[in-house]
Structure formats: C-alpha cells, structure tokens
PDB file of C-alpha atoms in Angstrom:
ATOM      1  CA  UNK X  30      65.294 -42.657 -47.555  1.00 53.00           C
ATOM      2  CA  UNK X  31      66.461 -45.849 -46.337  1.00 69.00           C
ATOM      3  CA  UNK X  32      70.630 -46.433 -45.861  1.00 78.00           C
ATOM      4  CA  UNK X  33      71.045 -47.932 -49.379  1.00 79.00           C
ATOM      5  CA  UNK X  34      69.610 -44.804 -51.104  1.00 80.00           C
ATOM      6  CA  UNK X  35      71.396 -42.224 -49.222  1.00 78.00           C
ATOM      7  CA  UNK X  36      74.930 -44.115 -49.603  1.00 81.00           C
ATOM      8  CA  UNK X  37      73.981 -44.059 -53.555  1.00 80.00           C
ATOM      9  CA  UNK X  38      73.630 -40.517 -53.614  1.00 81.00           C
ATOM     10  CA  UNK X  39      76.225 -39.732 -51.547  1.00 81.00           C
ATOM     11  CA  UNK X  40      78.336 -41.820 -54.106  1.00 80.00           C
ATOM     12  CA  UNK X  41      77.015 -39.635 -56.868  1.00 75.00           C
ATOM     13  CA  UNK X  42      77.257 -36.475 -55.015  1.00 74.00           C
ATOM     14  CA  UNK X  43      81.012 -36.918 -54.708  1.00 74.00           C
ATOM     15  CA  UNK X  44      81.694 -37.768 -58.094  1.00 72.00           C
ATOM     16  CA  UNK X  45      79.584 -34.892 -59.616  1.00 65.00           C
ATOM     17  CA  UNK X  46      82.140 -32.724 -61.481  1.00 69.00           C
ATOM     18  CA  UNK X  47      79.738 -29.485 -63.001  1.00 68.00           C
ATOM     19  CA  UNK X  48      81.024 -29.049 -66.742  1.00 71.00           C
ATOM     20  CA  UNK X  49      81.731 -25.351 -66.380  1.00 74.00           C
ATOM     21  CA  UNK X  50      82.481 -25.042 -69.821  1.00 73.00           C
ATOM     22  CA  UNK X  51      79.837 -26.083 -71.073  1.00 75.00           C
ATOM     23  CA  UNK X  52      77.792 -24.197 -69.371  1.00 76.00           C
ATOM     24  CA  UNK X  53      79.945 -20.758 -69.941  1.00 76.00           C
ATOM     25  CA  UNK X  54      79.168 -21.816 -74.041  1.00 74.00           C
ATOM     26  CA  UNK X  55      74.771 -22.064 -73.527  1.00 74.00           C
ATOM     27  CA  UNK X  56      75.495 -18.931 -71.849  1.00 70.00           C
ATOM     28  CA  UNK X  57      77.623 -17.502 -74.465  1.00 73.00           C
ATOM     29  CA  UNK X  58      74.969 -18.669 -77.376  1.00 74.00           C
ATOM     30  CA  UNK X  59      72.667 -17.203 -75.374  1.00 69.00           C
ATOM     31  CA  UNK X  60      73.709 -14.156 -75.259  1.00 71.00           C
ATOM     32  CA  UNK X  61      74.760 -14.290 -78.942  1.00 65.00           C
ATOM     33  CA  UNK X  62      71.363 -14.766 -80.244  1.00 58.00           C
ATOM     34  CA  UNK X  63      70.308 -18.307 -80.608  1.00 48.00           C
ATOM     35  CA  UNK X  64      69.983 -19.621 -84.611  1.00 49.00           C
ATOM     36  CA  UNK X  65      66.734 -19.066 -86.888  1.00 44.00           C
ATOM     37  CA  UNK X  66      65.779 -16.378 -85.453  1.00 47.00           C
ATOM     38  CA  UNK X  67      63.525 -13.745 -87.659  1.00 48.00           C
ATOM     39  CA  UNK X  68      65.623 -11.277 -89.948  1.00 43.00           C
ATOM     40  CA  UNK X  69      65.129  -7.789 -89.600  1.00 44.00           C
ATOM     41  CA  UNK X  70      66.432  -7.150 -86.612  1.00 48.00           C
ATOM     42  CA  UNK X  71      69.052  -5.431 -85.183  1.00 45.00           C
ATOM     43  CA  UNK X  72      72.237  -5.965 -83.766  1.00 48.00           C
ATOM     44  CA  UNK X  73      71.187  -4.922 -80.732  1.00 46.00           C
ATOM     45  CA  UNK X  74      70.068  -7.624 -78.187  1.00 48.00           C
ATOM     46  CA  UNK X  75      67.561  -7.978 -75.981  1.00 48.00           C
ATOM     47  CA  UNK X  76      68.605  -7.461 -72.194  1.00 46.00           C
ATOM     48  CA  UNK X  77      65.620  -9.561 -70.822  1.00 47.00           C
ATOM     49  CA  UNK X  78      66.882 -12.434 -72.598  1.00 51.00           C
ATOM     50  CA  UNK X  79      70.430 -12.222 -71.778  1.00 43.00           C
ATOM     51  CA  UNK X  80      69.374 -11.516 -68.352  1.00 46.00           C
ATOM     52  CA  UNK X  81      67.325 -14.459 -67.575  1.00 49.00           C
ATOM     53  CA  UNK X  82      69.728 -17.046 -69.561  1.00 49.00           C
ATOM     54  CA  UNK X  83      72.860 -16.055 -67.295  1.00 48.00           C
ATOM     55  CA  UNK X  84      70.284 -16.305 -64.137  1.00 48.00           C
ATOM     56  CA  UNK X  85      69.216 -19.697 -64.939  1.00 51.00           C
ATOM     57  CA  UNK X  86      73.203 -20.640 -65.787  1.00 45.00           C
ATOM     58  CA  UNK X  87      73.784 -19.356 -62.001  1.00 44.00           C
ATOM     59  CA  UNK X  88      70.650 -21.128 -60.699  1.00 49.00           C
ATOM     60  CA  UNK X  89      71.748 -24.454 -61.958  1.00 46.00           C
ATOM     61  CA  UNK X  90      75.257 -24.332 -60.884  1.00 43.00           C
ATOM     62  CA  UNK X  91      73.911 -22.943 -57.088  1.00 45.00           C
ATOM     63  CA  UNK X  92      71.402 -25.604 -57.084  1.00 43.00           C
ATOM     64  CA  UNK X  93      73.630 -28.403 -58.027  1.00 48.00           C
ATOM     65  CA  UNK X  94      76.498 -27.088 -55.475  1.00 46.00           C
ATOM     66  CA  UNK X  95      73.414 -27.201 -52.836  1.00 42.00           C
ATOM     67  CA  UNK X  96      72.882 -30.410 -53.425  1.00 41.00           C
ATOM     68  CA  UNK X  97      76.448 -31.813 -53.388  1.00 37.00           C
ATOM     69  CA  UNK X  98      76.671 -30.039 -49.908  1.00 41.00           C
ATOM     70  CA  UNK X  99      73.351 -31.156 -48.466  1.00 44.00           C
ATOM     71  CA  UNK X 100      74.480 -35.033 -49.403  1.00 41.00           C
ATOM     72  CA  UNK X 101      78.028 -35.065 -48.144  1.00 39.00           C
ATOM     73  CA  UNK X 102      77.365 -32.914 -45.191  1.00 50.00           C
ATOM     74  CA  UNK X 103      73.785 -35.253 -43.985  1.00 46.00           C
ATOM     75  CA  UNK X 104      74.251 -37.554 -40.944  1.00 47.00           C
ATOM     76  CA  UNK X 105      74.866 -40.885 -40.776  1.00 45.00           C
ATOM     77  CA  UNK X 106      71.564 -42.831 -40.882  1.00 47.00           C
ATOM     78  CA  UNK X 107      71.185 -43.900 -36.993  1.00 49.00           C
ATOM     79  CA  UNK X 108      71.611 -47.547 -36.377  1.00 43.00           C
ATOM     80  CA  UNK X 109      68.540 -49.518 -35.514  1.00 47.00           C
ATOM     81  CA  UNK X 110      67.649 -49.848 -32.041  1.00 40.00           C
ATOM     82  CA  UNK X 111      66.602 -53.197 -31.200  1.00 43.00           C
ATOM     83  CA  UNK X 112      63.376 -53.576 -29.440  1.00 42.00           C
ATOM     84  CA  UNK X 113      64.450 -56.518 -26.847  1.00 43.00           C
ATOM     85  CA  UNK X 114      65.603 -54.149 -23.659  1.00 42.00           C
ATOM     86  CA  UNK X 115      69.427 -54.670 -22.474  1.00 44.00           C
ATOM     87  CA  UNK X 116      69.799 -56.616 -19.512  1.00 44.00           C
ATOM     88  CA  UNK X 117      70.586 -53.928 -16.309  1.00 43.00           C
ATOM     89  CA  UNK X 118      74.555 -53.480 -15.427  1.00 44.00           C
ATOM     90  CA  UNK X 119      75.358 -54.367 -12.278  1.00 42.00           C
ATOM     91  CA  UNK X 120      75.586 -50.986  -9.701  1.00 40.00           C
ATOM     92  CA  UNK X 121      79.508 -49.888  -9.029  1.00 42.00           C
ATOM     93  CA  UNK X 122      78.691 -50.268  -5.361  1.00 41.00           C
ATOM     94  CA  UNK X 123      78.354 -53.700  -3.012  1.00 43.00           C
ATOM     95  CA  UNK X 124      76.125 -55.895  -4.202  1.00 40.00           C
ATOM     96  CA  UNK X 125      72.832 -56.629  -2.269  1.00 45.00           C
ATOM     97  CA  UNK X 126      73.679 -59.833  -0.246  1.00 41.00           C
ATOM     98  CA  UNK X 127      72.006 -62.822  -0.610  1.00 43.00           C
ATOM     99  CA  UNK X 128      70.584 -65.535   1.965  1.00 42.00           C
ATOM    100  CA  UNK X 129      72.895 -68.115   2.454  1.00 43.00           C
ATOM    101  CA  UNK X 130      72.273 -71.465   2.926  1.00 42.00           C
ATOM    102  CA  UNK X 131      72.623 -73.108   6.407  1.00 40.00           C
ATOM    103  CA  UNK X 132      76.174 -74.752   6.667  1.00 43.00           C
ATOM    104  CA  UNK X 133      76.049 -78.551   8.513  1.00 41.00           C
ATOM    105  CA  UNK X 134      77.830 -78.350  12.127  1.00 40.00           C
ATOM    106  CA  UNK X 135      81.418 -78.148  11.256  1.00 42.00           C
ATOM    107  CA  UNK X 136      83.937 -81.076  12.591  1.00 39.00           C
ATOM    108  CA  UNK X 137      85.535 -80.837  15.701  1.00 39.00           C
ATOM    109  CA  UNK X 138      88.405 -78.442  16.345  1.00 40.00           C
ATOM    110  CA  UNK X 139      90.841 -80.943  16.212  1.00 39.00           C
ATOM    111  CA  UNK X 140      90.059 -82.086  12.703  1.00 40.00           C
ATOM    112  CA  UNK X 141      89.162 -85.956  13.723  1.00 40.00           C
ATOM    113  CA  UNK X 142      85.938 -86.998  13.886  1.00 38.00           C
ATOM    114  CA  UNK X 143      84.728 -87.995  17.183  1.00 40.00           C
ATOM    115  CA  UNK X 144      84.310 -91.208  18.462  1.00 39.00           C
ATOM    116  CA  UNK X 145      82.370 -92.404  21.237  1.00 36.00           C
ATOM    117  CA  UNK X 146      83.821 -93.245  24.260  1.00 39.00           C
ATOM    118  CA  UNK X 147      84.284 -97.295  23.967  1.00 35.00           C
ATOM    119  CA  UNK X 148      86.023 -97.224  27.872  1.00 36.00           C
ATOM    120  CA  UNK X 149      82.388 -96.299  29.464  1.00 34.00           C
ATOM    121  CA  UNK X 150      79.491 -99.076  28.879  1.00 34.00           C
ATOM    122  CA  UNK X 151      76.087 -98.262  26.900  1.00 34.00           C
ATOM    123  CA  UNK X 152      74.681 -99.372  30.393  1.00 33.00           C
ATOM    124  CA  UNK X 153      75.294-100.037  33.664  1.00 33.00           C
ATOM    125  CA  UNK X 154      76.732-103.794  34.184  1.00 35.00           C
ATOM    126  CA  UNK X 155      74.667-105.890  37.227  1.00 33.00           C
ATOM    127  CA  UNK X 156      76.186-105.639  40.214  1.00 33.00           C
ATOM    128  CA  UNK X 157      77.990-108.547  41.545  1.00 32.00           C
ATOM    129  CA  UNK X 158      76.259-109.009  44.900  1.00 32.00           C
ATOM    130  CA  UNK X 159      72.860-108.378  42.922  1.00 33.00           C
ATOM    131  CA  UNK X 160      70.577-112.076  42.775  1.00 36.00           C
ATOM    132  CA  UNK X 161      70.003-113.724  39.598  1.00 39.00           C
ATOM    133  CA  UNK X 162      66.483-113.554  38.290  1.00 38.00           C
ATOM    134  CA  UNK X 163      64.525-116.756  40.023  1.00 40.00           C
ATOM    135  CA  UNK X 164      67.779-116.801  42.840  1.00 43.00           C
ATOM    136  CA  UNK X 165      66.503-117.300  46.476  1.00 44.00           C
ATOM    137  CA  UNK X 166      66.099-114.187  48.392  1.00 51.00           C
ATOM    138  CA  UNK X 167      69.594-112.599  49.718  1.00 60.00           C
ATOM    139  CA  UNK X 168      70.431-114.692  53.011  1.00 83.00           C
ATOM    140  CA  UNK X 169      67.736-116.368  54.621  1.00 95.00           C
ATOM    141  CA  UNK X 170      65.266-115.393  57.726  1.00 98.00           C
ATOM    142  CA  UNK X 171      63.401-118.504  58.572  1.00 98.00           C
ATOM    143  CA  UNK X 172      61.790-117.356  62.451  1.00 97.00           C
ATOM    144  CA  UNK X 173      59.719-114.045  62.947  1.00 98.00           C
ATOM    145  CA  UNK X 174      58.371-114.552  66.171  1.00 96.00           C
ATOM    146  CA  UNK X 175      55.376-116.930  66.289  1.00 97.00           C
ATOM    147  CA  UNK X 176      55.944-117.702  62.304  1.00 98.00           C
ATOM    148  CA  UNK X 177      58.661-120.570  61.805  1.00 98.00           C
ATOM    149  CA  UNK X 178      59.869-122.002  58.401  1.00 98.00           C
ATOM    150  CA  UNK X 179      62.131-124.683  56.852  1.00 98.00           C
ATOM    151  CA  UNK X 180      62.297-125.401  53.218  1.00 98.00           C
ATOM    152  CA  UNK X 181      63.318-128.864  51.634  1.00 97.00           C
ATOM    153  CA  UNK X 182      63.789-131.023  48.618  1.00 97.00           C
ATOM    154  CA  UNK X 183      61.093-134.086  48.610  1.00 97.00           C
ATOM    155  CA  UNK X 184      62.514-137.300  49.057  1.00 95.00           C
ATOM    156  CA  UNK X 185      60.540-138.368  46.252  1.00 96.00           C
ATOM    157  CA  UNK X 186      62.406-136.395  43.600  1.00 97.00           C
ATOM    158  CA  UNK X 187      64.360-138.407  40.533  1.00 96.00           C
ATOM    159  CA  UNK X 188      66.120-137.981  37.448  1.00 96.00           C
ATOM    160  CA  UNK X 189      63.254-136.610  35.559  1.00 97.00           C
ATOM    161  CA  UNK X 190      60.554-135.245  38.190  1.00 98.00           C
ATOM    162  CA  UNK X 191      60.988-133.304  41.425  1.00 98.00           C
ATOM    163  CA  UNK X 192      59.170-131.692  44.453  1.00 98.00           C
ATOM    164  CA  UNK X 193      60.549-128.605  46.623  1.00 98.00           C
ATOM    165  CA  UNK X 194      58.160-128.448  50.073  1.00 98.00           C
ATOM    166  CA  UNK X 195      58.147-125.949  52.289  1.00 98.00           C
ATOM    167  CA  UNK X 196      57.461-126.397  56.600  1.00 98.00           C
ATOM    168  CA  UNK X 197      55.150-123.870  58.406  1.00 98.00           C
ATOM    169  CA  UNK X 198      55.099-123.757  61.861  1.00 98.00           C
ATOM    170  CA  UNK X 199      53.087-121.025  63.692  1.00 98.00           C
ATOM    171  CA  UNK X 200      52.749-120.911  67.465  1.00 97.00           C
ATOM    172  CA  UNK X 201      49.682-118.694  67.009  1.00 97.00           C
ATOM    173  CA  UNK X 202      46.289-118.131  64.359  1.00 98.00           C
ATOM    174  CA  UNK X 203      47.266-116.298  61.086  1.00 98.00           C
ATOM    175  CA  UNK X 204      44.344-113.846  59.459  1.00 98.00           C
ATOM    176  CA  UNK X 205      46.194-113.139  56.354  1.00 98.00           C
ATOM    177  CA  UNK X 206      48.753-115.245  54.935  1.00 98.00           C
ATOM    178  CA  UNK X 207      51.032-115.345  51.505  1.00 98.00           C
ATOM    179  CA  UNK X 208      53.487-118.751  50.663  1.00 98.00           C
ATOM    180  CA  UNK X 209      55.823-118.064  47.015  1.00 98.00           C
ATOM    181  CA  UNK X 210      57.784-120.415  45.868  1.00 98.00           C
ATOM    182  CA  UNK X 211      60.119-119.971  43.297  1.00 98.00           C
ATOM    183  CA  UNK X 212      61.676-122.863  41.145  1.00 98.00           C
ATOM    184  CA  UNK X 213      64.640-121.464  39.129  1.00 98.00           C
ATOM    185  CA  UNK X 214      64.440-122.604  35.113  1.00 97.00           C
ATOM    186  CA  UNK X 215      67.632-124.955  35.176  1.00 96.00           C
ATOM    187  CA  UNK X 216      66.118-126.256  31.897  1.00 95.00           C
ATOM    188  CA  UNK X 217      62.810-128.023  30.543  1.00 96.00           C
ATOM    189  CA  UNK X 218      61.203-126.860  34.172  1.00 98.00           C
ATOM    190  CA  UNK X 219      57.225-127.329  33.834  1.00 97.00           C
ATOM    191  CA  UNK X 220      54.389-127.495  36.196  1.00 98.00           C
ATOM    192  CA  UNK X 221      53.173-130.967  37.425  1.00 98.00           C
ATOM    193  CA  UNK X 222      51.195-129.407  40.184  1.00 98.00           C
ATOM    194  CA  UNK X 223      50.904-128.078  43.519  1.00 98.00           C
ATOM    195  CA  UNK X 224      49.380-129.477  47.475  1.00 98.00           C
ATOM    196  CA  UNK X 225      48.669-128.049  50.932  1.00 98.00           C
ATOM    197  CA  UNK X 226      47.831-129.403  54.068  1.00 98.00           C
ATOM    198  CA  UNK X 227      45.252-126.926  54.799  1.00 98.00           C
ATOM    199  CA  UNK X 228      41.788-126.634  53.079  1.00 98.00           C
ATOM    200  CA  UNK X 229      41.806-126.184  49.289  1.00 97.00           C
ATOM    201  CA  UNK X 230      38.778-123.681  49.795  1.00 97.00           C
ATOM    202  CA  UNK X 231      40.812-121.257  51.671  1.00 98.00           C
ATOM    203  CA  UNK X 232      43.337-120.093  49.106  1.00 98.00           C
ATOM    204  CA  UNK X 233      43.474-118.489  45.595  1.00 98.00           C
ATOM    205  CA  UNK X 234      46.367-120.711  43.713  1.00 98.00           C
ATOM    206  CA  UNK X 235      48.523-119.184  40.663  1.00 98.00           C
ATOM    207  CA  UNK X 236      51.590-120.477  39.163  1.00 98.00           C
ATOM    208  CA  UNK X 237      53.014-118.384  36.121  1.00 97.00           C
ATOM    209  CA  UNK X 238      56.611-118.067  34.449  1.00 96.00           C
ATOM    210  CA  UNK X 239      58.309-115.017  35.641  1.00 96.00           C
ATOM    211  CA  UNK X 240      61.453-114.082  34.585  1.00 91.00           C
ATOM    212  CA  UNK X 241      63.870-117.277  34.694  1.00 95.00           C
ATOM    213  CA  UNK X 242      61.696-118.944  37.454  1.00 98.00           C
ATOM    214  CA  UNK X 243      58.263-120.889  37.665  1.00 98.00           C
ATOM    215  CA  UNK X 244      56.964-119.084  40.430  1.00 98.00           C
ATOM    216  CA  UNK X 245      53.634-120.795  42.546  1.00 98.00           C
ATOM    217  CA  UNK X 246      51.686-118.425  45.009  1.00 98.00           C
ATOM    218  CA  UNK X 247      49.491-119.316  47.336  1.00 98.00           C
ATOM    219  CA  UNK X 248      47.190-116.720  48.820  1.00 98.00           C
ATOM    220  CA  UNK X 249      45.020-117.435  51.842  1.00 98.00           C
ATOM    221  CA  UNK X 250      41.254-115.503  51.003  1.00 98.00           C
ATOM    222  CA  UNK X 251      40.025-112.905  52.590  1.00 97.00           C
ATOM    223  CA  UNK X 252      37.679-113.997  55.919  1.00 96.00           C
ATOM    224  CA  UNK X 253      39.739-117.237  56.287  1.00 98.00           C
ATOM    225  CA  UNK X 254      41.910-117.913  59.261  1.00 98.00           C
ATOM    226  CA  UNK X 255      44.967-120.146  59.117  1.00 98.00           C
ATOM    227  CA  UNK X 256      45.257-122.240  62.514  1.00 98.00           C
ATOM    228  CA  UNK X 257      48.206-122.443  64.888  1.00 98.00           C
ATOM    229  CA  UNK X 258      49.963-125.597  63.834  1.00 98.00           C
ATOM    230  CA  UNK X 259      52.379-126.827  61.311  1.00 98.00           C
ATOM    231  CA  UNK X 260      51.315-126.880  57.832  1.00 98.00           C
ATOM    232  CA  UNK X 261      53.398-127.571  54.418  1.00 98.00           C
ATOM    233  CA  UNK X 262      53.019-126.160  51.163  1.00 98.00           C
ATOM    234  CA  UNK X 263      54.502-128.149  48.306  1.00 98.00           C
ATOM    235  CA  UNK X 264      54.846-126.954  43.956  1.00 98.00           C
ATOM    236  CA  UNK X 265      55.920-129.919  41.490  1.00 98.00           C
ATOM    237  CA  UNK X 266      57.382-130.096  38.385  1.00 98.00           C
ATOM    238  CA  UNK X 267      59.263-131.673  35.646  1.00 98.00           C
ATOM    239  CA  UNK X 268      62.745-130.842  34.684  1.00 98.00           C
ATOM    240  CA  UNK X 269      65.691-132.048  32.537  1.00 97.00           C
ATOM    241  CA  UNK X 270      67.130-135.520  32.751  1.00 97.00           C
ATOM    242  CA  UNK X 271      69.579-135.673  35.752  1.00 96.00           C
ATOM    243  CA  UNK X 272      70.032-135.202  39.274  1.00 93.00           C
ATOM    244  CA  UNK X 273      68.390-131.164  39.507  1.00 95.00           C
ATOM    245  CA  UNK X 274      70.104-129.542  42.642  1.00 91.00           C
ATOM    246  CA  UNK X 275      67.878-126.856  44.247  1.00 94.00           C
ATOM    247  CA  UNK X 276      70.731-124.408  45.209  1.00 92.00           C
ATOM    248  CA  UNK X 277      68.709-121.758  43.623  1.00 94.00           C
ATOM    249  CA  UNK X 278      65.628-122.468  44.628  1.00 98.00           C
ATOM    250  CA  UNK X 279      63.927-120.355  47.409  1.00 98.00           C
ATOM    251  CA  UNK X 280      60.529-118.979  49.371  1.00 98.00           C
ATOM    252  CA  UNK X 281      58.880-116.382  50.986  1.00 98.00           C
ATOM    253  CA  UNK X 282      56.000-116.109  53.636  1.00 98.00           C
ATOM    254  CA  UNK X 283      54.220-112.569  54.413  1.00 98.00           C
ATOM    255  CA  UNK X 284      51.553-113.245  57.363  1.00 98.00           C
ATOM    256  CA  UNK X 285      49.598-111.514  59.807  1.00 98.00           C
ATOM    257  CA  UNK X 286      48.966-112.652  63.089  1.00 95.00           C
ATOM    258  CA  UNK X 287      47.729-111.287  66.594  1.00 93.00           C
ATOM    259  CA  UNK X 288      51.397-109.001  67.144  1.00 90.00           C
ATOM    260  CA  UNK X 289      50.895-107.722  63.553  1.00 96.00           C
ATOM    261  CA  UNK X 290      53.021-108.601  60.148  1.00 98.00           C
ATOM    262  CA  UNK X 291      55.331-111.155  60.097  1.00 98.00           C
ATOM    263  CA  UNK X 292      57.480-112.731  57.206  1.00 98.00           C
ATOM    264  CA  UNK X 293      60.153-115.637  56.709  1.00 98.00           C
ATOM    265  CA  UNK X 294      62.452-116.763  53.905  1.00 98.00           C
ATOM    266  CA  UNK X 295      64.881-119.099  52.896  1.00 98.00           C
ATOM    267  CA  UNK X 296      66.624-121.865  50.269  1.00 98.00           C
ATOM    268  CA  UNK X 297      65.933-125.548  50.497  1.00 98.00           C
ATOM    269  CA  UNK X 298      68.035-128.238  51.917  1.00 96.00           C
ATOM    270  CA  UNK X 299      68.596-131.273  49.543  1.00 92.00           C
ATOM    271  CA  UNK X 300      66.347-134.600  49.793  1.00 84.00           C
ATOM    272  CA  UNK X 301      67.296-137.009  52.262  1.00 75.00           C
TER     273      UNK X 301
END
C-alpha cells in the first residue's frame, strides 16, 4: 500500500463507530426465529442456529475491532531514501593538512624596501694617473744602450695635413726590430700613408684604428738585419682644419741586437 492508501484507511479506521445495537437486534431475531418459516413447529428452537448466529455477531465485531487496531497501531510508511549518496561529514579530529603554496621572499625586517646602494659606483672609475686610450706611453725612455730615439712633428705639417717622424739611431746591427706609432683621433684623423729610410722589402706594414688612435706598425721580417746607422720612420695623415698639436701623440721601439732586447719610447716635439 502506498502512503495515500494507508492514511485513507487510517482515516476510516478512526471514524468507524460499530452499531452495537444493531447488531444486538440480528442477534435477537435470530434467536427469535426469523419470519416465514414452516408451521408446525414448536416453540422450541433450534440451538445450532442460535449458536452459530451469536458466533458470527461476535466474529464480526472481533474482526472489525482487529482491524481498527491493526490500522491505527501500523507504522509510519518510511520516508524515501534518495539514491544520490550524502556527501561525507568532516571527521571531529584535525583535518589532514594540505600543501601550501610557496610564499615570495618576504620584505626586509625593517618594512622598507631596499634600495641599492647609490654611494658605491656600478664600476670602478679610471684611475687618474691611468693614460687615455691612443695617449703616449707613461714618461718617456728614448736611449737603451746602443738603440737611440727622438720623435718629431714634420715641418711640413699644415692646417689640414700632417706628418709625425720618428729618429733611429743604433750604434750597432739590429736582427729583430718593431717601430709603433700611435696618432691620437683629435678628430677627422685618416691615413695618407706611411715611409722608411730602409728597404721596403724588409718589413711587414699595418696601420689599423685601435681604440681612439690610428696606430701604424712596422715590423722588420724574419732573416732581415737592420744596419747600424740612423734611420727614420714616418705615418701621415689627414686631420681636422686647424693647427693639430701632437701632445698626445707617441712611439715605441722593441729591438734585438748583439747584448740582447732593447726598447725606447717617447712623445714628439712640435715642427720647427
């Protein structure tokens, strides 16, 4: 029976009031003999008859009280369980803990944000005494025994061209000999081209850009020999308009002679 059926009978259970009297009146014709029956009998009446009347009377009260008490006394129809399980309850003890995610470094303690350090520089500042790039080398050395060495602007030098020349003088034969000259970029500074006094042949000629200086080299070749004498190496170039001073001009001459290395350096002297 579904819920709507039992509350129906329930309903009808409760309001079921037995009509006792009646009842006590079929038993009462009963048991006074019911009408049309046959004549010729007696008063007397039968006890099967009686008997079975007042036992279904009984039965019909018993059965109807049974069934009053069988509806009011049944359960409560049991509410319907959904299929879809409950979600789980979380457990009365700690909770399983979780990963966390990685926190960013925090702030400094003090709660500023640090700064860098504007007193100390990104990188170390040139020293003072340190030569610009294309400067002469630091003081000057112009005798190393045998090896002599002057340095000069060319008399020939204007406005827009110039000529830096530099002396040689060796009292004895060099095997191995190296003349740079350096001619500091003072602005528009190009190579016109270069002169010795000694053979062409002999020496392996290069003049590049390096740095802030046009630098010419002049490198004697292996096997050759460089006489004792005086001998002048000379670099040209053009430069911008104006007198061009040659403060920062400068040379250097690695040699080898009979006593072993030797080297000289120095500026040049302006043009006479």
């Amino acid at each position: 029976m579904n819920e709507e059926l039992t509350e129906r009978l329930r309903a009808a259970a409760e309001a079921h009031q037995p009509d006792r009297a009646r009842i006590l009146a079929r038993v009462e014709r009963g048991m006074s003999g019911a009408p049309g029956r046959r004549p010729g009998r007696t008063g007397a009446r039968p006890w099967p008859r009686v008997a079975f009347a007042s036992l279904t009377a009984v039965g019909a009260l018993a059965v109807g009280g049974f069934a009053v008490a069988a509806i009011v006394q049944s359960p409560p129809a049991r509410p319907e369980v959904s299929a879809t399980p409950a979600a789980p309850s979380t457990p009365s003890g700690n909770p399983r803990p979780t990963p966390s995610t990685p926190s960013t470094p925090s702030a400094p303690a003090t709660g500023r944000p640090a700064t860098p350090d504007r007193s100390s520089p990104t990188s170390p500042s040139p020293s003072a005494s340190s030569p610009a790039a294309g400067a002469a080398p630091a003081g000057t050395r112009v005798q190393d025994g045998p090896l002599s060495s002057s340095g000069a602007l060319s008399a020939k030098s204007n406005n827009f061209w110039a000529q830096n020349d530099i002396t040689l003088k060796s009292a004895q034969p060099l095997t191995a000999l190296t003349v740079e000259l350096r001619i500091t970029q003072t602005g528009a500074v190009q190579n016109t081209g270069n002169w010795r006094t000694l053979p062409a042949e002999d020496f392996t000629v290069t003049v590049q850009n390096e740095g802030a200086a046009v630098v010419y080299r002049w490198v004697l070749k292996p096997g050759r020999t460089v006489p004792a004498g005086q001998h002048v190496f000379a670099g040209q170039y053009n430069h911008a308009t104006g007198v061009r001073g040659a403060d920062h001009d400068g040379y250097r001459v690695d040699a080898n002679g009979p006593r072993g290395p030797l080297s000289v350096w120095g500026g040049f002297t302006p043009a006479r």
